[in-house]
């Protein structure tokens, strides 16, 4: 799958599967146009063919959601989801196929001896298990709850214990590495301490086992925007969906206040229910448990200036670190990290700061010198759910209502919040929607007679063909045989800092 036109050819050549429930022209609504919603639209088109009507509703004026860039002096900076691991094959292949440019962020250096060796081993072990997702999805595997997925690929233990407990069992002691590196990376990535679940914690460290990081030169949100175009979805921007209600005709009505937006055979929810403000009215069905994963606030602030060495107790002329992360000892600090993103011609730097609260003038004066800095961009994010182990807060189901066609993409985000994970979740939701639509109103599978994908399209998609979960013909698939999870670390760090100490890279 090397070029966008190859994908489009594959999509258009795909003959129509049979839809027991929705007859010949299914109507599907996707709520949200972040990477989850946009890739869901893409996979829906793959699964359902050209005759399906796919409507995407987005509250904001543009697609991308938590992927958002800003431009300063001709450079593009990511204020939300930034870094993609080269092994994230969905994100990597989709970006390439959309004709986007991958560029490399700075590399990371650490200094933790044997502990690092053990950490690498445990990351690699989790990664190997995670990699099996891609082959399973190519074969049409679906999961109705996140727990089903983790159990299928052997990651149950990881999602049910904290990263701190996992490292204790893997390394045997609470090491400097755990207190500094793991704490710092997870604080930057998830604004959470070492009580998050072990899978999310290890995914943050995935680059330890090799592979590069990249971001999209044109802006990561372009992946979402291009996917929507290729999917041929009808886009409805600045429309906030407030309700989903079942109808007498076994469809779902979408509402914006009192206004009906339309009736659909299936609905994919690609926004966190904790934030989306959607009320459900599904006749005769039991509501799923209320969302239990409160979102963490993170402020991303870009500042132009020069860091003062005195603030970090670095001797004048010894060279300032490019990146500073707070360790466990630095919890009193207002910011979680500072990273130099670009050195400008006059010697000023463009720095990205993450913090739990807005940065105040006194702090910025201390960091950069009184009045010697300028805020270029600031965004307050409801960034990620609290990624607890599942035993303390079960993830919500993907099939929100048993026996109904409402699929929750962001259910998987309760365990790990990263672009690649949302694309995996989107593909799962599209496969489930196909199964749902293929069944007739009594639940029997009506897709047995579905015509199969034209051979030419199958080979031009460049991927292996898996059988659709609806039992129909071959489904055009991405070439995603082996790929690691997660977004990699957003740190690119070379120094880890406690409140009073500075550790210099080796
Ligand atoms: C600061 C920050 C840094 C990050 N760094 C990384 C990283 O380096 N690597 C990585 O892989 N991941 C990273 N992430 C996580 C990653 O960005 C997210 O996991 C991912 O983008 C979520 O995508 P999504 O489509 O599920 O949700 P969103 O991007 O939140 O999209 C949901 C969309 O739904 C819309 N919406 C919500 N409610 C409604 C409604 N009722 N009606 C209509 N529309 C609605 C919203 O406006 C939004 O556009 C980071 C996130 C943040 C905030």
Coordinates of C-alpha atoms and ligand atoms in Angstrom, one line a residue:
X1 CA 0.0 0.0 0.0
X2 CA 2.4 2.6 -1.2
X3 CA 0.3 5.4 -2.6
X4 CA -3.1 7.0 -1.9
X5 CA -4.4 6.1 -5.3
X6 CA -3.7 2.4 -4.6
X7 CA -6.0 2.6 -1.5
X8 CA -8.7 4.4 -3.5
X9 CA -8.5 1.8 -6.3
X10 CA -8.9 -0.9 -3.7
X11 CA -11.9 0.8 -2.1
X12 CA -13.8 1.5 -5.2
X13 CA -13.2 -1.9 -6.7
X14 CA -14.6 -3.6 -3.7
X15 CA -17.9 -5.1 -4.6
X16 CA -20.9 -4.7 -2.3
X17 CA -21.3 -7.2 0.6
X18 CA -24.9 -8.3 1.3
X19 CA -26.6 -6.4 4.1
X20 CA -29.4 -8.4 5.8
X21 CA -30.3 -5.7 8.2
X22 CA -29.8 -2.6 6.1
X23 CA -30.8 -3.9 2.7
X24 CA -28.6 -2.6 0.0
X25 CA -27.6 0.9 1.1
X26 CA -26.6 1.0 4.8
X27 CA -26.4 4.3 6.5
X28 CA -23.7 4.7 9.2
X29 CA -23.0 7.7 11.5
X30 CA -19.6 8.3 13.0
X31 CA -19.5 10.8 15.9
X32 CA -16.1 12.5 16.1
X33 CA -13.4 13.2 13.5
X34 CA -10.2 12.7 15.4
X35 CA -7.8 9.9 14.4
X36 CA -10.4 7.4 15.8
X37 CA -13.4 8.7 13.8
X38 CA -11.5 9.4 10.6
X39 CA -9.9 5.9 10.5
X40 CA -13.2 4.4 11.4
X41 CA -14.7 6.1 8.3
X42 CA -11.8 4.7 6.3
X43 CA -12.3 1.2 7.5
X44 CA -16.1 1.4 7.2
X45 CA -15.6 2.2 3.5
X46 CA -13.3 -0.8 3.2
X47 CA -15.7 -3.1 4.9
X48 CA -19.0 -1.8 3.4
X49 CA -18.1 -0.8 -0.1
X50 CA -19.2 2.2 -2.2
X51 CA -22.9 2.0 -1.6
X52 CA -22.7 2.7 2.1
X53 CA -23.6 6.2 3.2
X54 CA -21.1 7.3 5.9
X55 CA -21.8 10.6 7.8
X56 CA -19.2 12.0 10.1
X57 CA -20.3 14.5 12.8
X58 CA -17.8 16.8 14.3
X59 CA -18.3 19.5 17.0
X60 CA -15.3 21.5 15.9
X61 CA -14.8 23.4 12.6
X62 CA -12.0 20.9 11.5
X63 CA -11.0 17.3 11.7
X64 CA -8.2 16.1 14.0
X65 CA -9.5 16.4 17.6
X66 CA -6.5 15.9 19.9
X67 CA -4.2 16.2 16.9
X68 CA -3.6 19.9 16.4
X69 CA -0.6 21.8 15.1
X70 CA 0.3 25.5 15.0
X71 CA 2.8 27.2 12.7
X72 CA 5.4 29.7 13.7
X73 CA 8.0 31.1 11.3
X74 CA 7.3 28.4 8.8
X75 CA 7.8 25.5 11.2
X76 CA 4.9 23.3 12.3
X77 CA 4.6 22.3 16.0
X78 CA 2.4 19.6 17.5
X79 CA 0.3 20.8 20.4
X80 CA -1.5 17.5 21.0
X81 CA -0.6 14.0 19.9
X82 CA 3.0 14.3 18.6
X83 CA 5.1 11.3 18.3
X84 CA 4.5 8.1 16.4
X85 CA 6.6 4.9 16.7
X86 CA 7.9 3.7 13.3
X87 CA 6.6 0.2 14.3
X88 CA 3.0 1.6 14.5
X89 CA 2.1 0.1 11.2
X90 CA -1.4 1.5 10.8
X91 CA -0.3 5.1 11.4
X92 CA 2.9 4.5 9.5
X93 CA 1.3 2.9 6.4
X94 CA -1.7 5.3 6.4
X95 CA 0.6 8.3 6.5
X96 CA 2.7 7.0 3.6
X97 CA -0.3 6.0 1.6
X98 CA -1.8 9.5 2.0
X99 CA 1.4 11.0 0.6
X100 CA 2.5 12.7 3.8
X101 CA 6.1 13.3 4.9
X102 CA 7.5 11.6 8.0
X103 CA 10.2 13.5 9.9
X104 CA 12.3 12.4 12.8
X105 CA 12.2 14.1 16.2
X106 CA 15.3 14.1 18.4
X107 CA 16.7 10.9 19.9
X108 CA 16.7 9.9 23.5
X109 CA 19.7 9.0 25.7
X110 CA 19.4 7.3 29.1
X111 CA 21.8 6.0 31.7
X112 CA 20.5 3.1 33.8
X113 CA 22.8 0.1 33.4
X114 CA 21.4 -3.3 34.2
X115 CA 18.0 -2.0 35.2
X116 CA 17.6 -0.8 31.7
X117 CA 18.4 -4.2 30.4
X118 CA 15.6 -5.7 32.5
X119 CA 13.2 -2.9 31.5
X120 CA 14.0 -3.6 27.8
X121 CA 13.2 -7.2 28.3
X122 CA 9.9 -6.6 29.9
X123 CA 8.9 -4.0 27.2
X124 CA 9.9 -6.4 24.4
X125 CA 7.8 -9.2 26.0
X126 CA 4.7 -7.0 26.1
X127 CA 5.4 -5.8 22.6
X128 CA 5.6 -9.3 21.1
X129 CA 2.2 -10.1 22.5
X130 CA 0.7 -6.8 21.3
X131 CA 2.1 -7.4 17.8
X132 CA -0.4 -10.3 17.3
X133 CA -3.3 -7.8 17.0
X134 CA -2.6 -7.0 13.4
X135 CA -2.7 -10.5 12.1
X136 CA -5.8 -11.2 14.1
X137 CA -7.6 -8.1 12.7
X138 CA -6.6 -9.1 9.2
X139 CA -8.4 -12.4 9.8
X140 CA -11.5 -10.5 10.9
X141 CA -11.1 -11.0 14.7
X142 CA -13.3 -8.6 16.7
X143 CA -13.8 -7.9 20.4
X144 CA -16.9 -6.7 22.2
X145 CA -15.0 -5.5 25.2
X146 CA -11.4 -4.4 25.7
X147 CA -11.0 -7.3 28.2
X148 CA -11.7 -9.7 25.4
X149 CA -8.8 -8.3 23.4
X150 CA -6.3 -8.3 26.2
X151 CA -7.2 -11.8 27.1
X152 CA -6.9 -13.0 23.5
X153 CA -3.4 -11.6 23.1
X154 CA -2.1 -12.5 26.5
X155 CA -1.9 -9.0 28.0
X156 CA -4.5 -9.5 30.8
X157 CA -1.8 -9.4 33.5
X158 CA -0.4 -6.2 32.2
X159 CA -3.7 -4.3 32.1
X160 CA -4.6 -5.5 35.6
X161 CA -1.5 -4.3 37.5
X162 CA 0.2 -1.0 38.0
X163 CA 3.5 -0.3 36.2
X164 CA 5.1 0.1 39.6
X165 CA 4.0 -3.4 40.6
X166 CA 5.0 -4.8 37.3
X167 CA 8.5 -3.4 37.5
X168 CA 8.8 -4.7 41.0
X169 CA 8.0 -8.2 39.8
X170 CA 10.3 -7.9 36.7
X171 CA 13.2 -6.1 38.2
X172 CA 12.8 -7.0 41.9
X173 CA 13.4 -3.7 43.5
X174 CA 12.2 -0.1 43.3
X175 CA 15.1 1.3 41.3
X176 CA 16.4 4.7 40.4
X177 CA 15.3 3.9 36.9
X178 CA 11.7 3.4 38.1
X179 CA 11.7 6.5 40.2
X180 CA 13.2 8.7 37.5
X181 CA 12.9 7.4 34.0
X182 CA 9.6 5.6 34.2
X183 CA 8.0 8.2 36.4
X184 CA 9.2 11.0 34.2
X185 CA 8.2 9.5 30.9
X186 CA 4.7 8.6 32.1
X187 CA 4.2 12.0 33.6
X188 CA 5.0 13.6 30.3
X189 CA 3.0 11.1 28.2
X190 CA 0.0 10.6 30.4
X191 CA 0.4 13.2 33.2
X192 CA 0.1 10.2 35.5
X193 CA 2.4 8.7 38.1
X194 CA 3.5 5.0 38.3
X195 CA 0.0 3.9 39.4
X196 CA -1.1 3.6 35.7
X197 CA -1.6 0.2 34.2
X198 CA 1.5 -1.7 33.2
X199 CA 0.6 -1.9 29.5
X200 CA 0.2 1.9 29.1
X201 CA 3.4 2.4 31.1
X202 CA 5.5 0.0 29.0
X203 CA 4.1 1.3 25.7
X204 CA 5.5 4.8 26.7
X205 CA 8.9 3.1 26.7
X206 CA 8.5 1.2 23.5
X207 CA 11.5 2.9 21.8
X208 CA 13.8 1.2 24.3
X209 CA 13.6 -1.9 22.2
X210 CA 14.6 -0.2 18.9
X211 CA 12.8 1.6 16.1
X212 CA 12.5 5.2 15.2
X213 CA 10.0 7.9 16.1
X214 CA 8.4 10.1 13.6
X215 CA 5.8 12.9 13.2
X216 CA 4.1 14.2 10.1
X217 CA 5.8 17.3 8.7
X218 CA 2.5 18.7 7.4
X219 CA 0.9 18.1 10.8
X220 CA -0.4 14.8 12.4
X221 CA -4.0 16.0 11.9
X222 CA -3.5 15.7 8.2
X223 CA -3.6 11.9 8.5
X224 CA -7.2 12.3 9.9
X225 CA -8.2 14.9 7.3
X226 CA -6.9 12.8 4.4
X227 CA -8.5 9.6 5.6
X228 CA -11.9 11.3 5.6
X229 CA -11.3 12.4 2.0
X230 CA -10.3 8.9 0.9
X231 CA -13.3 7.4 2.8
X232 CA -15.7 9.6 0.8
X233 CA -17.5 10.4 4.0
X234 CA -20.1 13.2 4.2
X235 CA -18.6 15.7 6.7
X236 CA -20.8 17.7 9.1
X237 CA -18.6 20.1 11.0
X238 CA -19.7 22.3 13.9
X239 CA -22.4 19.9 14.7
X240 CA -22.5 18.6 18.3
X241 CA -24.4 15.3 18.7
X242 CA -26.4 15.4 21.9
X243 CA -28.5 12.3 21.7
X244 CA -28.8 8.8 20.1
X245 CA -32.2 7.2 20.3
X246 CA -33.6 3.9 18.9
X247 CA -36.5 4.1 16.4
X248 CA -39.5 1.9 15.7
X249 CA -37.8 0.9 12.4
X250 CA -34.7 -0.6 14.2
X251 CA -32.5 2.3 13.3
X252 CA -30.9 5.0 15.5
X253 CA -31.8 8.7 15.3
X254 CA -29.1 11.2 16.0
X255 CA -30.1 14.4 17.7
X256 CA -28.5 17.9 18.1
X257 CA -30.7 19.4 20.8
X258 CA -34.3 19.0 19.4
X259 CA -33.1 18.7 15.8
X260 CA -33.0 15.3 14.2
X261 CA -29.8 14.8 12.2
X262 CA -30.9 11.6 10.5
X263 CA -31.6 7.9 11.0
X264 CA -28.9 5.3 10.7
X265 CA -28.5 1.5 10.7
X266 CA -25.3 1.7 12.9
X267 CA -23.6 4.4 14.9
X268 CA -19.9 4.5 15.8
X269 CA -18.9 6.8 18.7
X270 CA -15.4 8.0 18.2
X271 CA -15.1 10.5 21.1
X272 CA -14.7 9.9 24.8
X273 CA -18.1 9.5 26.5
X274 CA -16.7 11.3 29.5
X275 CA -16.5 14.5 27.4
X276 CA -19.0 14.0 24.5
X277 CA -22.2 14.9 26.3
X278 CA -24.3 12.3 24.4
X279 CA -27.5 11.0 26.0
X280 CA -28.8 7.6 24.9
X281 CA -32.4 6.5 24.7
X282 CA -32.3 2.9 23.6
X283 CA -35.7 1.2 23.9
X284 CA -35.7 -1.8 26.3
X285 CA -31.9 -1.9 26.7
X286 CA -29.9 -1.6 29.9
X287 CA -27.5 1.4 29.9
X288 CA -23.8 0.5 30.2
X289 CA -22.1 1.6 33.4
X290 CA -21.3 5.3 33.6
X291 CA -17.8 6.2 32.3
X292 CA -15.3 5.7 35.2
X293 CA -12.2 7.2 33.7
X294 CA -11.9 10.9 34.5
X295 CA -9.8 12.9 32.0
X296 CA -6.5 14.5 33.1
X297 CA -6.0 18.1 32.3
X298 CA -2.7 19.0 30.5
X299 CA -1.6 22.4 29.4
X300 CA 0.7 22.5 26.4
X301 CA 2.5 25.9 26.2
X302 CA 5.0 27.0 23.5
X303 CA 7.3 29.7 24.6
X304 CA 10.0 31.6 22.8
X305 CA 13.1 32.6 24.9
X306 CA 16.4 31.3 26.4
X307 CA 16.4 29.0 29.4
X308 CA 18.4 30.4 32.3
X309 CA 21.1 28.0 33.5
X310 CA 20.7 29.3 37.1
X311 CA 17.2 27.9 37.3
X312 CA 18.6 24.4 36.8
X313 CA 21.8 24.9 38.9
X314 CA 23.8 24.3 35.7
X315 CA 27.1 26.2 35.7
X316 CA 27.3 29.0 33.1
X317 CA 29.0 27.7 29.9
X318 CA 28.5 24.0 30.8
X319 CA 25.6 23.7 28.4
X320 CA 21.9 23.6 29.1
X321 CA 20.0 20.4 28.7
X322 CA 17.7 20.3 25.6
X323 CA 15.0 18.6 27.6
X324 CA 14.0 18.5 31.3
X325 CA 11.6 16.1 32.8
X326 CA 10.4 16.1 36.3
X327 CA 11.1 12.9 38.4
X328 CA 9.2 11.8 41.4
X329 CA 11.2 14.2 43.5
X330 CA 10.1 17.1 41.4
X331 CA 6.4 16.8 42.1
X332 CA 6.3 20.2 43.7
X333 CA 7.1 21.8 40.3
X334 CA 4.3 23.4 38.3
X335 CA 5.5 22.0 35.0
X336 CA 6.1 18.4 34.0
X337 CA 8.5 18.9 31.2
X338 CA 10.3 21.5 29.1
X339 CA 11.7 20.5 25.7
X340 CA 13.6 22.6 23.2
X341 CA 11.8 22.2 19.8
X342 CA 13.8 24.5 17.7
X343 CA 16.8 26.9 18.0
X344 CA 16.0 30.1 16.1
X345 CA 18.6 32.2 14.2
X346 CA 19.0 34.8 16.9
X347 CA 19.8 32.1 19.5
X348 CA 16.3 32.0 21.1
X349 CA 14.7 28.6 21.5
X350 CA 11.1 27.5 20.9
X351 CA 10.2 25.4 24.0
X352 CA 7.2 23.2 24.6
X353 CA 6.2 23.0 28.3
X354 CA 3.6 20.5 29.7
X355 CA 2.0 21.4 33.0
X356 CA -1.0 20.4 35.0
X357 CA -2.0 24.0 35.6
X358 CA -1.5 27.2 33.4
X359 CA 2.0 28.6 33.7
X360 CA 2.2 31.8 35.7
X361 CA 4.3 34.8 34.8
X362 CA 6.6 34.4 37.9
X363 CA 7.5 30.9 36.8
X364 CA 8.3 31.9 33.2
X365 CA 10.3 34.9 34.4
X366 CA 12.3 32.5 36.6
X367 CA 12.8 30.0 33.7
X368 CA 13.6 32.5 30.9
X369 CA 14.4 35.8 32.7
X370 CA 12.0 38.6 33.6
X371 CA 10.0 39.7 30.5
X372 CA 12.5 37.8 28.3
X373 CA 10.0 35.3 26.9
X374 CA 6.9 35.2 24.8
X375 CA 4.0 32.7 24.7
X376 CA 3.5 31.5 21.1
X377 CA 0.7 29.1 21.7
X378 CA -1.3 27.6 24.6
X379 CA -3.9 24.8 24.7
X380 CA -5.6 23.3 27.6
X381 CA -6.4 19.7 26.9
X382 CA -8.7 17.1 28.5
X383 CA -5.8 14.9 27.4
X384 CA -6.2 11.3 28.5
X385 CA -8.4 9.2 30.7
X386 CA -6.9 8.0 34.0
X387 CA -5.3 4.8 32.9
X388 CA -5.9 2.7 36.0
X389 CA -5.4 -1.1 36.1
X390 CA -8.7 -2.7 34.9
X391 CA -9.4 -4.3 38.2
X392 CA -9.9 -0.9 39.8
X393 CA -11.9 0.6 36.9
X394 CA -13.2 -1.7 34.2
X395 CA -13.0 -0.4 30.7
X396 CA -16.4 0.3 29.0
X397 CA -17.7 -2.1 26.4
X398 CA -17.3 -1.6 22.6
X399 CA -20.8 -2.9 22.0
X400 CA -22.5 -0.3 24.1
X401 CA -25.9 -2.0 24.1
X402 CA -26.2 -5.8 23.7
X403 CA -28.2 -6.6 20.6
X404 CA -27.7 -3.1 19.1
X405 CA -25.6 -1.5 16.5
X406 CA -23.9 1.2 18.6
X407 CA -20.1 0.8 18.8
X408 CA -17.8 2.7 21.1
X409 CA -14.3 3.2 19.5
X410 CA -12.8 5.0 22.5
X411 CA -13.5 2.0 24.9
X412 CA -10.0 0.9 24.3
X413 CA -8.6 4.3 25.3
X414 CA -9.4 3.5 28.9
X415 CA -6.4 1.2 28.9
X416 CA -4.0 3.0 26.5
X417 CA -4.5 6.4 24.9
X418 CA -2.3 6.6 21.8
X419 CA -3.0 7.3 18.1
X420 CA -2.2 3.7 17.0
X421 CA -4.5 2.2 19.6
X422 CA -7.4 4.3 18.4
X423 CA -6.8 3.2 14.9
X424 CA -6.9 -0.5 16.0
X425 CA -10.1 0.3 17.9
X426 CA -11.6 2.0 14.8
X427 CA -10.9 -1.1 12.7
X428 CA -12.5 -3.3 15.3
X429 CA -15.6 -1.1 15.3
X430 CA -15.8 -1.1 11.5
X431 CA -15.6 -4.9 11.5
X432 CA -18.3 -5.1 14.2
X433 CA -20.5 -2.8 12.2
X434 CA -20.1 -5.0 9.1
X435 CA -21.1 -8.0 11.2
X436 CA -24.1 -6.2 12.6
X437 CA -25.3 -5.0 9.1
X438 CA -24.7 -8.3 7.5
X439 CA -27.0 -10.1 9.9
X440 CA -30.7 -9.9 9.1
X441 CA -33.2 -8.5 11.6
X442 CA -33.3 -11.9 13.4
X443 CA -29.6 -11.9 13.9
X444 CA -28.8 -14.4 11.2
X445 CA -25.8 -13.8 8.9
X446 CA -27.0 -12.7 5.5
X447 CA -23.6 -12.1 3.9
X448 CA -22.8 -15.6 2.8
X449 CA -23.5 -14.7 -0.8
X450 CA -21.4 -11.5 -0.6
X451 CA -19.3 -11.2 -3.8
X452 CA -15.6 -11.2 -3.1
X453 CA -13.1 -8.5 -3.7
X454 CA -11.8 -8.3 -7.3
X455 CA -8.4 -9.9 -7.5
X456 CA -6.8 -6.9 -9.1
X457 CA -7.9 -4.6 -6.2
X458 CA -6.7 -7.2 -3.7
X459 CA -3.3 -7.3 -5.0
X460 CA -3.1 -3.6 -5.6
X461 CA -3.9 -2.9 -2.0
X462 CA -0.5 -4.5 -1.3
X463 CA -1.8 -6.2 1.8
X464 CA -2.8 -9.7 2.7
X465 CA -6.5 -10.3 2.4
X466 CA -8.3 -11.4 5.5
X467 CA -11.8 -12.8 5.5
X468 CA -14.4 -10.3 6.6
X469 CA -15.9 -11.0 10.0
X470 CA -19.3 -11.0 8.5
X471 CA -18.3 -14.2 6.7
X472 CA -18.4 -12.6 3.3
X473 CA -15.6 -12.4 0.7
X474 CA -12.1 -11.2 1.1
X475 CA -11.6 -7.8 2.7
X476 CA -9.0 -5.4 1.4
X477 CA -6.5 -5.0 4.2
X478 CA -3.5 -3.0 5.0
X479 CA -0.1 -4.6 5.0
X480 CA 0.1 -4.8 8.8
X481 CA 1.6 -8.2 9.7
X482 CA 3.8 -7.0 12.5
X483 CA 3.6 -3.7 14.3
X484 CA 4.1 -2.4 17.8
X485 CA 1.6 -0.5 19.8
X486 CA 1.5 2.9 21.3
X487 CA 2.7 6.3 20.3
X488 CA 6.2 6.0 21.6
X489 CA 7.4 8.6 24.0
X490 CA 6.8 12.3 23.6
X491 CA 9.9 13.0 25.6
X492 CA 12.9 12.9 23.2
X493 CA 14.5 13.5 26.5
X494 CA 18.2 13.7 27.4
X495 CA 18.0 14.9 31.0
X496 CA 15.7 13.9 33.9
X497 CA 15.3 16.4 36.7
X498 CA 14.1 16.3 40.3
X499 CA 13.2 19.4 42.2
X500 CA 16.8 19.9 43.3
X501 CA 19.0 17.7 41.1
X502 CA 20.0 17.7 37.4
X503 CA 21.2 14.4 35.9
X504 CA 23.4 14.8 33.0
X505 CA 23.2 12.5 30.0
X506 CA 26.0 10.0 29.3
Ligands
LIG1 C1 -1.0 16.8 24.8 C2 -1.2 15.4 24.2 C3 -0.1 14.7 23.7 C4 -0.2 13.4 23.2 N1 0.9 12.8 22.7 C5 0.7 11.6 22.0 C6 1.8 11.0 21.3 O1 2.9 11.6 21.3 N2 1.6 9.9 20.6 C7 0.4 9.3 20.6 O2 0.2 8.2 19.9 N3 -0.7 9.8 21.2 C8 -0.5 11.0 21.9 N4 -1.6 11.6 22.5 C9 -2.9 10.8 22.5 C10 -3.6 10.9 21.2 O3 -3.5 12.3 20.7 C11 -5.1 10.5 21.4 O4 -5.1 9.2 22.0 C12 -5.8 10.5 20.0 O5 -5.6 11.6 19.2 C13 -7.3 10.4 20.3 O6 -8.0 10.4 19.1 P1 -9.6 10.2 19.1 O7 -10.0 10.3 17.7 O8 -10.0 9.0 19.8 O9 -10.2 11.4 20.0 P2 -10.2 12.9 19.7 O10 -9.0 13.3 19.0 O11 -10.5 13.6 21.0 O12 -11.4 13.1 18.7 C14 -12.7 13.2 19.2 C15 -13.5 14.2 18.3 O13 -14.8 14.1 18.6 C16 -15.4 15.4 18.6 N5 -16.6 15.3 19.5 C17 -16.6 15.1 20.8 N6 -17.9 15.0 21.2 C18 -18.7 15.2 20.1 C19 -20.1 15.3 19.9 N7 -20.9 15.2 20.9 N8 -20.5 15.6 18.7 C20 -19.7 15.7 17.6 N9 -18.3 15.7 17.8 C21 -17.8 15.4 19.0 C22 -14.3 16.2 19.2 O14 -14.4 17.6 18.9 C23 -13.0 15.6 18.6 O15 -12.7 16.2 17.4 C24 -1.5 12.8 23.1 C25 -2.6 13.5 23.5 C26 -2.5 14.8 24.0 C27 -3.7 15.6 24.4

